[in-house]
mmCIF file with all atom_site columns, C-alpha atoms in Angstrom:
data_model
loop_
_atom_site.group_PDB
_atom_site.id
_atom_site.type_symbol
_atom_site.label_atom_id
_atom_site.label_alt_id
_atom_site.label_comp_id
_atom_site.label_asym_id
_atom_site.label_entity_id
_atom_site.label_seq_id
_atom_site.pdbx_PDB_ins_code
_atom_site.Cartn_x
_atom_site.Cartn_y
_atom_site.Cartn_z
_atom_site.occupancy
_atom_site.B_iso_or_equiv
_atom_site.pdbx_formal_charge
_atom_site.auth_seq_id
_atom_site.auth_comp_id
_atom_site.auth_asym_id
_atom_site.auth_atom_id
_atom_site.pdbx_PDB_model_num
ATOM 1  C CA . MET A 1 1  ? 107.679 107.253 137.626 1.00 0.00 ? 1  MET A CA 1
ATOM 2  C CA . ILE A 1 2  ? 107.864 105.475 134.278 1.00 0.00 ? 2  ILE A CA 1
ATOM 3  C CA . ASN A 1 3  ? 108.105 101.696 134.481 1.00 0.00 ? 3  ASN A CA 1
ATOM 4  C CA . LEU A 1 4  ? 109.947 100.611 131.335 1.00 0.00 ? 4  LEU A CA 1
ATOM 5  C CA . ASP A 1 5  ? 109.277 96.918  131.943 1.00 0.00 ? 5  ASP A CA 1
ATOM 6  C CA . THR A 1 6  ? 105.530 97.527  131.949 1.00 0.00 ? 6  THR A CA 1
ATOM 7  C CA . ILE A 1 7  ? 105.771 99.641  128.812 1.00 0.00 ? 7  ILE A CA 1
ATOM 8  C CA . GLN A 1 8  ? 107.794 96.940  127.032 1.00 0.00 ? 8  GLN A CA 1
ATOM 9  C CA . GLN A 1 9  ? 105.261 94.280  128.027 1.00 0.00 ? 9  GLN A CA 1
ATOM 10 C CA . ASP A 1 10 ? 102.372 96.452  126.856 1.00 0.00 ? 10 ASP A CA 1
ATOM 11 C CA . ILE A 1 11 ? 104.035 97.077  123.497 1.00 0.00 ? 11 ILE A CA 1
ATOM 12 C CA . ALA A 1 12 ? 104.909 93.394  123.071 1.00 0.00 ? 12 ALA A CA 1
ATOM 13 C CA . SER A 1 13 ? 101.269 92.475  123.635 1.00 0.00 ? 13 SER A CA 1
ATOM 14 C CA . LEU A 1 14 ? 100.109 94.669  120.735 1.00 0.00 ? 14 LEU A CA 1
ATOM 15 C CA . PRO A 1 15 ? 99.734  93.378  117.169 1.00 0.00 ? 15 PRO A CA 1
ATOM 16 C CA . PRO A 1 16 ? 102.646 94.084  114.782 1.00 0.00 ? 16 PRO A CA 1
ATOM 17 C CA . ASP A 1 17 ? 100.879 96.938  112.978 1.00 0.00 ? 17 ASP A CA 1
ATOM 18 C CA . ALA A 1 18 ? 100.284 98.743  116.281 1.00 0.00 ? 18 ALA A CA 1
ATOM 19 C CA . GLN A 1 19 ? 103.923 98.187  117.256 1.00 0.00 ? 19 GLN A CA 1
ATOM 20 C CA . GLN A 1 20 ? 104.930 99.760  113.931 1.00 0.00 ? 20 GLN A CA 1
ATOM 21 C CA . VAL A 1 21 ? 102.815 102.839 114.740 1.00 0.00 ? 21 VAL A CA 1
ATOM 22 C CA . ILE A 1 22 ? 104.606 103.172 118.081 1.00 0.00 ? 22 ILE A CA 1
ATOM 23 C CA . LEU A 1 23 ? 107.991 102.865 116.364 1.00 0.00 ? 23 LEU A CA 1
ATOM 24 C CA . GLU A 1 24 ? 107.046 105.603 113.891 1.00 0.00 ? 24 GLU A CA 1
ATOM 25 C CA . LEU A 1 25 ? 105.867 107.837 116.740 1.00 0.00 ? 25 LEU A CA 1
ATOM 26 C CA . VAL A 1 26 ? 109.157 107.337 118.559 1.00 0.00 ? 26 VAL A CA 1
ATOM 27 C CA . CYS A 1 27 ? 111.027 108.319 115.388 1.00 0.00 ? 27 CYS A CA 1
ATOM 28 C CA . VAL A 1 28 ? 108.941 111.489 115.045 1.00 0.00 ? 28 VAL A CA 1
ATOM 29 C CA . LEU A 1 29 ? 109.558 112.401 118.680 1.00 0.00 ? 29 LEU A CA 1
ATOM 30 C CA . LYS A 1 30 ? 113.305 111.782 118.363 1.00 0.00 ? 30 LYS A CA 1
ATOM 31 C CA . LYS A 1 31 ? 113.448 114.067 115.319 1.00 0.00 ? 31 LYS A CA 1
ATOM 32 C CA . SER A 1 32 ? 111.520 116.709 117.226 1.00 0.00 ? 32 SER A CA 1
ATOM 33 C CA . TYR A 1 33 ? 113.611 116.595 120.408 1.00 0.00 ? 33 TYR A CA 1
ATOM 34 C CA . PHE A 1 34 ? 116.977 115.765 118.839 1.00 0.00 ? 34 PHE A CA 1
ATOM 35 C CA . PRO A 1 35 ? 116.961 117.429 115.387 1.00 0.00 ? 35 PRO A CA 1
ATOM 36 C CA . ASN A 1 36 ? 120.740 117.200 114.920 1.00 0.00 ? 36 ASN A CA 1
ATOM 37 C CA . GLN A 1 37 ? 120.941 113.472 115.658 1.00 0.00 ? 37 GLN A CA 1
ATOM 38 C CA . GLN A 1 38 ? 121.710 111.431 112.557 1.00 0.00 ? 38 GLN A CA 1
ATOM 39 C CA . GLU A 1 39 ? 119.512 108.458 111.781 1.00 0.00 ? 39 GLU A CA 1
ATOM 40 C CA . ILE A 1 40 ? 120.950 105.066 111.045 1.00 0.00 ? 40 ILE A CA 1
ATOM 41 C CA . PRO A 1 41 ? 119.555 104.137 107.628 1.00 0.00 ? 41 PRO A CA 1
ATOM 42 C CA . GLU A 1 42 ? 117.570 100.909 107.562 1.00 0.00 ? 42 GLU A CA 1
ATOM 43 C CA . SER A 1 43 ? 118.117 98.161  105.073 1.00 0.00 ? 43 SER A CA 1
ATOM 44 C CA . LYS A 1 44 ? 116.663 98.943  101.639 1.00 0.00 ? 44 LYS A CA 1
ATOM 45 C CA . THR A 1 45 ? 114.938 95.560  101.562 1.00 0.00 ? 45 THR A CA 1
ATOM 46 C CA . GLN A 1 46 ? 112.702 96.621  104.435 1.00 0.00 ? 46 GLN A CA 1
ATOM 47 C CA . ASP A 1 47 ? 111.458 99.602  102.437 1.00 0.00 ? 47 ASP A CA 1
ATOM 48 C CA . TRP A 1 48 ? 110.534 97.420  99.484  1.00 0.00 ? 48 TRP A CA 1
ATOM 49 C CA . SER A 1 49 ? 108.848 94.715  101.557 1.00 0.00 ? 49 SER A CA 1
ATOM 50 C CA . ASP A 1 50 ? 105.860 97.008  102.078 1.00 0.00 ? 50 ASP A CA 1
ATOM 51 C CA . PHE A 1 51 ? 105.143 96.910  98.349  1.00 0.00 ? 51 PHE A CA 1
ATOM 52 C CA . ILE A 1 52 ? 105.137 93.149  97.870  1.00 0.00 ? 52 ILE A CA 1
ATOM 53 C CA . GLY A 1 53 ? 101.664 92.043  96.867  1.00 0.00 ? 53 GLY A CA 1
ATOM 54 C CA . CYS A 1 54 ? 100.174 95.530  96.946  1.00 0.00 ? 54 CYS A CA 1
ATOM 55 C CA . ILE A 1 55 ? 98.944  95.447  93.317  1.00 0.00 ? 55 ILE A CA 1
ATOM 56 C CA . GLU A 1 56 ? 97.739  92.984  90.759  1.00 0.00 ? 56 GLU A CA 1
ATOM 57 C CA . ALA A 1 57 ? 99.206  93.087  87.280  1.00 0.00 ? 57 ALA A CA 1
ATOM 58 C CA . GLU A 1 58 ? 99.864  91.064  84.182  1.00 0.00 ? 58 GLU A CA 1
ATOM 59 C CA . PRO A 1 59 ? 102.359 88.238  84.773  1.00 0.00 ? 59 PRO A CA 1
ATOM 60 C CA . ASP A 1 60 ? 104.633 89.558  82.002  1.00 0.00 ? 60 ASP A CA 1
ATOM 61 C CA . LEU A 1 61 ? 104.442 93.198  83.074  1.00 0.00 ? 61 LEU A CA 1
ATOM 62 C CA . SER A 1 62 ? 108.204 93.473  83.540  1.00 0.00 ? 62 SER A CA 1
ATOM 63 C CA . ARG A 1 63 ? 108.727 92.586  79.865  1.00 0.00 ? 63 ARG A CA 1
ATOM 64 C CA . ASN A 1 64 ? 105.740 94.369  78.296  1.00 0.00 ? 64 ASN A CA 1
ATOM 65 C CA . TYR A 1 65 ? 105.203 97.347  80.578  1.00 0.00 ? 65 TYR A CA 1
ATOM 66 C CA . LYS A 1 66 ? 105.426 99.892  77.742  1.00 0.00 ? 66 LYS A CA 1
ATOM 67 C CA . THR A 1 67 ? 102.481 98.348  75.924  1.00 0.00 ? 67 THR A CA 1
ATOM 68 C CA . LEU A 1 68 ? 100.410 97.632  79.044  1.00 0.00 ? 68 LEU A CA 1
ATOM 69 C CA . LEU A 1 69 ? 100.862 100.891 80.965  1.00 0.00 ? 69 LEU A CA 1
ATOM 70 C CA . PRO A 1 70 ? 99.866  104.289 79.541  1.00 0.00 ? 70 PRO A CA 1
#
C-alpha cells in the first residue's frame, strides 16, 4: 500500500531542482492518464523567472539591440 505521508516527506527532503523534476513527471503522467482534463495555467511570471540571469549582455541592450544583435 502507498504511504502518502512517507512520499511527501521524501519529496520534501529533496533539493528544489529534484522536486521540480517530480512535479514535471506528475504533470506528464496526468496528461497521459487524463488527456481531457484541462490544466490550470500558471502565472506568467513563473515562466519568465527561469530566464532571469541566464545570459550576459550589454547594459544598454534594450535600447541598442538592433545595432548589437545581428
